[in-house]
mmCIF file of C-alpha atoms in Angstrom:
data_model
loop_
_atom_site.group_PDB
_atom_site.id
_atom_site.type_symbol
_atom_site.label_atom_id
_atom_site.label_comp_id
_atom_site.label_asym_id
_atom_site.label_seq_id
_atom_site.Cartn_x
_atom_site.Cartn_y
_atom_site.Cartn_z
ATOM 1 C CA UNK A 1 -11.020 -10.753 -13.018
ATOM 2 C CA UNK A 2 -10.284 -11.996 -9.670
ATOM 3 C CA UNK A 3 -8.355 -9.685 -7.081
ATOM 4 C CA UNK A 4 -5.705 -10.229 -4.781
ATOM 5 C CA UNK A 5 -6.211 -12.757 -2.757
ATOM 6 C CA UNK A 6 -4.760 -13.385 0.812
ATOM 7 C CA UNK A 7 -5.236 -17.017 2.968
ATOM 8 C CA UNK A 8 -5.819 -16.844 5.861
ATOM 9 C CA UNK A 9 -7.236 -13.636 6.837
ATOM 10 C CA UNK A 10 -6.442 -14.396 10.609
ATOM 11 C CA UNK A 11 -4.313 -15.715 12.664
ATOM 12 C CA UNK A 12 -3.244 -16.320 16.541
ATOM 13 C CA UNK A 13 -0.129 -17.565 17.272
ATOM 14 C CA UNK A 14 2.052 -17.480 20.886
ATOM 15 C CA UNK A 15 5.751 -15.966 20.955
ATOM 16 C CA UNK A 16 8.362 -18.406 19.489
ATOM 17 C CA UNK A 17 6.131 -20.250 16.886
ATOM 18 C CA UNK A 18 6.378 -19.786 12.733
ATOM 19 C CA UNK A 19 3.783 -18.856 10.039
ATOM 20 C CA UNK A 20 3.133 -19.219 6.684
ATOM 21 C CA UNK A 21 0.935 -16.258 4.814
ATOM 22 C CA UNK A 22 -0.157 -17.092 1.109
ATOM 23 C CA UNK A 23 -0.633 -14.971 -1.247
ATOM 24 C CA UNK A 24 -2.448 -15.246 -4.533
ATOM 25 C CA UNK A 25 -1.906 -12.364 -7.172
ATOM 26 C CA UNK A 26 -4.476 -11.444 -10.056
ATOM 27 C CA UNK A 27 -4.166 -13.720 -12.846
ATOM 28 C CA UNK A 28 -1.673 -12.815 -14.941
ATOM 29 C CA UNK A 29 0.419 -10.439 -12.624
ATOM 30 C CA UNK A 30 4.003 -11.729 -12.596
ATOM 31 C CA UNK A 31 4.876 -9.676 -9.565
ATOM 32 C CA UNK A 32 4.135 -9.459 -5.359
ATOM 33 C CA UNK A 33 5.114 -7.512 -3.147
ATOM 34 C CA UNK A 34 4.662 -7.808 0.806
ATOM 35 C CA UNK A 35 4.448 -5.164 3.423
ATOM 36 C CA UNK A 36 3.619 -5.150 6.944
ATOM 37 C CA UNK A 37 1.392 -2.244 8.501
ATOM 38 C CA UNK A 38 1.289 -1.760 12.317
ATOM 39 C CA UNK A 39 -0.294 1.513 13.996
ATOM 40 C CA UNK A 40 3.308 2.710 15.227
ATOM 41 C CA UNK A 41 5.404 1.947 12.252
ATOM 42 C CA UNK A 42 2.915 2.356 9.054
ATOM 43 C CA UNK A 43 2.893 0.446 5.672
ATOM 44 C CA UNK A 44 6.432 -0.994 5.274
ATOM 45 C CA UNK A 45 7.708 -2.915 2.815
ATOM 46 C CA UNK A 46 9.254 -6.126 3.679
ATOM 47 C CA UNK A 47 10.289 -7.912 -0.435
ATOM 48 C CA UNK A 48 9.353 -8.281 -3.510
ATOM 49 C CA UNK A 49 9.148 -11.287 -5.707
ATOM 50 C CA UNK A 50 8.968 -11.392 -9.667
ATOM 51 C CA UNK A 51 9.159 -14.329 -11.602
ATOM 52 C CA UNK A 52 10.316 -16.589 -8.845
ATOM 53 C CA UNK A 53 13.372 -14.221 -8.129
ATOM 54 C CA UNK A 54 13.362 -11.915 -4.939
ATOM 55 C CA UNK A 55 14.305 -8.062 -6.698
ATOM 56 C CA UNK A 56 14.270 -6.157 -3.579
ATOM 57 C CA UNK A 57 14.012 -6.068 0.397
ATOM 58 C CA UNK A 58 13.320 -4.150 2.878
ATOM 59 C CA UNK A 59 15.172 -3.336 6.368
ATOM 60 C CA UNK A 60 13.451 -6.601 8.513
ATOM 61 C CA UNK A 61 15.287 -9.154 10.474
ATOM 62 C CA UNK A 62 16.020 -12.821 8.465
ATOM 63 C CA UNK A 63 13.171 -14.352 10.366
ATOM 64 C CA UNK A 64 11.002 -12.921 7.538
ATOM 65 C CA UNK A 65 11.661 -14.935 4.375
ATOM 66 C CA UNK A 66 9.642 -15.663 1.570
ATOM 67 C CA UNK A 67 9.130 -17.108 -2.127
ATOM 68 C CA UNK A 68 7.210 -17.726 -4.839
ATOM 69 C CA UNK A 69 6.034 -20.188 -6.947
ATOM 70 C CA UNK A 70 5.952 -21.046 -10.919
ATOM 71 C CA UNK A 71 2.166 -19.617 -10.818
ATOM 72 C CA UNK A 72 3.463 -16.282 -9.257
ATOM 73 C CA UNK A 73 1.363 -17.446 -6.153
ATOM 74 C CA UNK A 74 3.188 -16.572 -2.857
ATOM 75 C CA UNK A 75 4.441 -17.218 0.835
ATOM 76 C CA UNK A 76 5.675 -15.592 3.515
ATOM 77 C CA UNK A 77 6.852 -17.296 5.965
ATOM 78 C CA UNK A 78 8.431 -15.826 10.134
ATOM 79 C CA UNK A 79 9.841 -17.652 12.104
ATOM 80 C CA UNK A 80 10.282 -17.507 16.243
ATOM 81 C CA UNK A 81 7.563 -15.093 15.992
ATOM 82 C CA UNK A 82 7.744 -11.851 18.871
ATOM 83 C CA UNK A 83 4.936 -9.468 19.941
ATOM 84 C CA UNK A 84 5.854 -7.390 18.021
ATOM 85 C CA UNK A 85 5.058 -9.192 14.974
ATOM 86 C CA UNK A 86 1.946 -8.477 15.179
ATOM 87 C CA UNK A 87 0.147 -6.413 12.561
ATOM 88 C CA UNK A 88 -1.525 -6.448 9.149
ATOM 89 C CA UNK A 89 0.140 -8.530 6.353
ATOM 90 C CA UNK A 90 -0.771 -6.984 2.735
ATOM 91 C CA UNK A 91 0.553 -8.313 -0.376
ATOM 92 C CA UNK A 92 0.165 -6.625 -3.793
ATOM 93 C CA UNK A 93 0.178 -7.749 -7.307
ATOM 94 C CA UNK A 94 1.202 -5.896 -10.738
ATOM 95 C CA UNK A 95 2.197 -7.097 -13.906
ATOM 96 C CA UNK A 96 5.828 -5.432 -14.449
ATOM 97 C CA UNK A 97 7.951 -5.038 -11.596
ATOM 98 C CA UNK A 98 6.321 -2.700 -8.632
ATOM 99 C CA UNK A 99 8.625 0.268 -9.939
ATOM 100 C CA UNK A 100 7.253 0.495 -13.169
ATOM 101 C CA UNK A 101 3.329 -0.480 -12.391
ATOM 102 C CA UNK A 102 0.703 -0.306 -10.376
ATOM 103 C CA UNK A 103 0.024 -2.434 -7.529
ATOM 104 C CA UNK A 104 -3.054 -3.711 -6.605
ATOM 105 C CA UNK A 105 -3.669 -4.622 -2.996
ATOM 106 C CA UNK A 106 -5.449 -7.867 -1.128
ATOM 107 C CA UNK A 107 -7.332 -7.922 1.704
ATOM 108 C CA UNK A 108 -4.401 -8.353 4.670
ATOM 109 C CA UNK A 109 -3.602 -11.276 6.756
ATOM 110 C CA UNK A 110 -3.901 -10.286 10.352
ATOM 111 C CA UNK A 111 -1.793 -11.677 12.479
ATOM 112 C CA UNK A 112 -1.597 -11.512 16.281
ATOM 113 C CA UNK A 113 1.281 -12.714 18.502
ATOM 114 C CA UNK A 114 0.123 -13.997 22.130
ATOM 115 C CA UNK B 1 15.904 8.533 2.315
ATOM 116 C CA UNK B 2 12.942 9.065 1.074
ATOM 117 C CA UNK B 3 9.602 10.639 3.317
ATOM 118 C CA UNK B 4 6.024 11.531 2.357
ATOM 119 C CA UNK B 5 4.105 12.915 5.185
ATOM 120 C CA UNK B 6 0.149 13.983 5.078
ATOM 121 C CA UNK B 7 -1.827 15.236 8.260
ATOM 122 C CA UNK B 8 -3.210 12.478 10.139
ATOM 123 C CA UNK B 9 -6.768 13.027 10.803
ATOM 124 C CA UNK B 10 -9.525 15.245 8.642
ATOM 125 C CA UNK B 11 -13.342 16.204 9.067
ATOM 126 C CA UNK B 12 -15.934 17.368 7.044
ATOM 127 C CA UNK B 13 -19.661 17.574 6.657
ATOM 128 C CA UNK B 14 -21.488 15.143 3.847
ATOM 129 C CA UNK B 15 -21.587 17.036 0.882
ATOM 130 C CA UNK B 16 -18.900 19.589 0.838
ATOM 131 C CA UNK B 17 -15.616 18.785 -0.778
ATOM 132 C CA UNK B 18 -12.384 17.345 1.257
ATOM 133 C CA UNK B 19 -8.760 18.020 0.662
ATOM 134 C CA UNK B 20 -6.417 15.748 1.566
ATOM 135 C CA UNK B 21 -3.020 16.905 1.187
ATOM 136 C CA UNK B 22 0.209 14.594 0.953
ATOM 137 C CA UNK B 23 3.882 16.208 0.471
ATOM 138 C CA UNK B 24 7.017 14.189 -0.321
ATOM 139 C CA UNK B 25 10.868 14.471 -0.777
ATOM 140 C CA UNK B 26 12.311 12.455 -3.579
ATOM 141 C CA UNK B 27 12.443 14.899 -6.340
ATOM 142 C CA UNK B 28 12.927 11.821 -8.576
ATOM 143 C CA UNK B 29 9.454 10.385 -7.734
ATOM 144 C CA UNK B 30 7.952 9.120 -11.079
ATOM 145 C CA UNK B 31 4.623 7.759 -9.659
ATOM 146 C CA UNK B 32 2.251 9.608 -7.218
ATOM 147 C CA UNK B 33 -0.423 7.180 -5.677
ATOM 148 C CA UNK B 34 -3.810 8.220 -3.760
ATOM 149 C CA UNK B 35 -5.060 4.392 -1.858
ATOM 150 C CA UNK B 36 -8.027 4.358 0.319
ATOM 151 C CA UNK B 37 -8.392 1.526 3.168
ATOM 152 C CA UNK B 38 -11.559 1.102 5.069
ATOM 153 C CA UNK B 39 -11.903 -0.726 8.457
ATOM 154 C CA UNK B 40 -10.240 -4.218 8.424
ATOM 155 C CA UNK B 41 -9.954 -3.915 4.933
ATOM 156 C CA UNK B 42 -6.618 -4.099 2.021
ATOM 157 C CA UNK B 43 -5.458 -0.906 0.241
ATOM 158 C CA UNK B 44 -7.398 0.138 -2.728
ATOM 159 C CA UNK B 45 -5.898 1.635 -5.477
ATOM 160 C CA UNK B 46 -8.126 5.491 -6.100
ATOM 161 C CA UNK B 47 -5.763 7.187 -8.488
ATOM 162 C CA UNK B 48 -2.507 7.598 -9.685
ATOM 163 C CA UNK B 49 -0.382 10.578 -11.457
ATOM 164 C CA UNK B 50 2.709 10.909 -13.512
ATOM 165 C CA UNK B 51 5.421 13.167 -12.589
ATOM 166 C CA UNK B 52 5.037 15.209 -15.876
ATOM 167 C CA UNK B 53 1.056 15.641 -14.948
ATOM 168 C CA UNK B 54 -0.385 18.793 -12.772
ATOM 169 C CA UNK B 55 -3.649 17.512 -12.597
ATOM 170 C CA UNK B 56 -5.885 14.313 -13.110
ATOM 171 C CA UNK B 57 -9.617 14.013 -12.820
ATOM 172 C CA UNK B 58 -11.775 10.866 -12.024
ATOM 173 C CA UNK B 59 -15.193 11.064 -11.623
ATOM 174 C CA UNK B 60 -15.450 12.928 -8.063
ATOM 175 C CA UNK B 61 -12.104 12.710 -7.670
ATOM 176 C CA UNK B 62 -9.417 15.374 -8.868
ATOM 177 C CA UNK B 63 -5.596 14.992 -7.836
ATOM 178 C CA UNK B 64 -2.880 17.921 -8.040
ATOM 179 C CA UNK B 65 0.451 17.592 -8.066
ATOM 180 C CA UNK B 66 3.016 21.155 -7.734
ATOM 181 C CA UNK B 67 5.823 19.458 -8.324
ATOM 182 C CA UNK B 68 7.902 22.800 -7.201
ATOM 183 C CA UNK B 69 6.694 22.172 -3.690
ATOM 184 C CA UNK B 70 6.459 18.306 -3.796
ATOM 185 C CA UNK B 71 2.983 18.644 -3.018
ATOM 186 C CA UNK B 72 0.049 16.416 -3.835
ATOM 187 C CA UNK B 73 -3.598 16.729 -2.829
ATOM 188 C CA UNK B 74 -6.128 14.567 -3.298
ATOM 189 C CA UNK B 75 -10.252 16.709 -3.664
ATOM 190 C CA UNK B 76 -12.878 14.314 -3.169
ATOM 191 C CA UNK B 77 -16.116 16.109 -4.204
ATOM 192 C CA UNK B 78 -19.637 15.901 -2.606
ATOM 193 C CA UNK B 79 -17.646 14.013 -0.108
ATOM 194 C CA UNK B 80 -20.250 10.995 1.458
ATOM 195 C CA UNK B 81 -20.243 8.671 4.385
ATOM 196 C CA UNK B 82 -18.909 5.830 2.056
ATOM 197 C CA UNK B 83 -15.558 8.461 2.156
ATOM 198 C CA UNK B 84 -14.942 7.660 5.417
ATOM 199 C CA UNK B 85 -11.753 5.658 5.151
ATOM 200 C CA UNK B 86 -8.229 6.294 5.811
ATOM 201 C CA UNK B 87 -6.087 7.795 2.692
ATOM 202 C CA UNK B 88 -2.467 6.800 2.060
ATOM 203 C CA UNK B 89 -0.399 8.773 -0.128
ATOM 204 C CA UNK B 90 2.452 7.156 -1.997
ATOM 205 C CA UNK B 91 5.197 7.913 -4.472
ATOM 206 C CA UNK B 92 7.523 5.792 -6.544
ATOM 207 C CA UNK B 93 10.699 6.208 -8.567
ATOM 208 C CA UNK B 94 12.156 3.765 -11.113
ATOM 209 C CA UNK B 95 13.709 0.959 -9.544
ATOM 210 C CA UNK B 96 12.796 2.170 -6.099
ATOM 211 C CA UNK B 97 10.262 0.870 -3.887
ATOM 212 C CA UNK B 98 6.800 2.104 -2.861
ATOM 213 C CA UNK B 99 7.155 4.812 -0.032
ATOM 214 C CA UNK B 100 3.754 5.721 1.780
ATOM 215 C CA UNK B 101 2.896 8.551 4.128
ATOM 216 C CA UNK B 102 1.139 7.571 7.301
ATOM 217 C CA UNK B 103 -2.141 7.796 6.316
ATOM 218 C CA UNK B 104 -5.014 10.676 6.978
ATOM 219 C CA UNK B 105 -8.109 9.356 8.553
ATOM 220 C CA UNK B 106 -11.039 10.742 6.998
ATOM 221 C CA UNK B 107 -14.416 11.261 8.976
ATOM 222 C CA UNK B 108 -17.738 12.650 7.240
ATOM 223 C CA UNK B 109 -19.782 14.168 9.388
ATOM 224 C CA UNK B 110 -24.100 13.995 8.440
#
């Protein structure tokens, strides 16, 4: 079975600009979850999504919005991007909602803010 | 709110057993994780525990939770270069979300 998979791995983008991270969950999972890791802050989680619906979020600003899709396939999208954007974007699958399964991780989106 | 903290950094020699030690606060947690990320690389799921569990044992790997203390450690046995990785710690309660300590950087020394 397939893992968790994350497009694109990296990405450079200047202050002020928006992004769109994907996310593609294991087949099968009806859940994702996003977080965003820095070296000062940790893993923190930014929403979850299951079936379509967002079930939780996390304390970050409304430039960081996402959604998902029919196929449980994902995006995350920020808008007037700052420095301090900058960090490793992980998304996680399960089949149940996060707080009753396991989540299984993808590789990270890393994304740098000039 | 909730806090899980672990020491940051940890080294031993190839071969000999490492300890990595997580403790947490939510008395409710249901779930206790053990995730291992290597250089420019996702989180990978090692190990989990239920609450109502003391111990679990997988392969070289052999978790223990005292839940009087909130304390979880993680034993990695015959500990190898491949080990070198950083280790997150997490806990979850029903309808909560994930809550992960800061991560212990592993090193194994030849």
């Amino acid at each position: 079975k397939a893992g968790v998979t994350q497009t694109p791995r990296y990405l450079i983008k200047t202050r002020g600009q928006q992004v769109t991270l994907s996310c593609s969950p294991i087949s099968g999972h009806r859940s994702v979850s996003w977080y965003q890791q820095t070296p000062g802050q940790g893993l923190q989680f930014l929403f979850e999504y299951f079936s379509e619906t967002q079930r939780n979020k996390g304390n970050f600003p409304g430039r960081f919005s996402g959604r998902q899709f029919s196929n449980s396939r994902s995006e995350m999208n920020v808008s007037t991007l700052e420095l301090g954007d900058s960090a490793l974007y992980l998304c996680a699958s399960s089949f149940r909602e996060s707080s009753t399964d396991t989540q299984y991780f993808g590789p990270g989106t890393r994304l740098t803010v000039l | 709110g909730e806090d899980v903290e672990q020491s940051l950094f940890l080294s031993v020699r190839e071969g000999d057993s490492s300890v990595i030690n997580c403790t947490y606060t939510d008395s409710s947690s249901t779930y206790l994780y053990w995730y291992k990320q290597e250089p420019g690389a996702g989180l990978q799921l090692l190990t989990y525990i239920f609450s109502n569990m003391d111990m679990k044992q997988d392969q070289r790997l052999t978790v223990l939770l005292n839940k009087k203390d909130k304390h979880l450690s993680l034993r990695i046995a015959d500990t190898q270069t491949g080990d070198s990785a950083i280790y997150f710690c997490a806990e979850k309660s029903y309808g909560q979300n994930f809550v992960f300590g800061p991560g212990t950087r592993l090193s194994v020394l030849p």
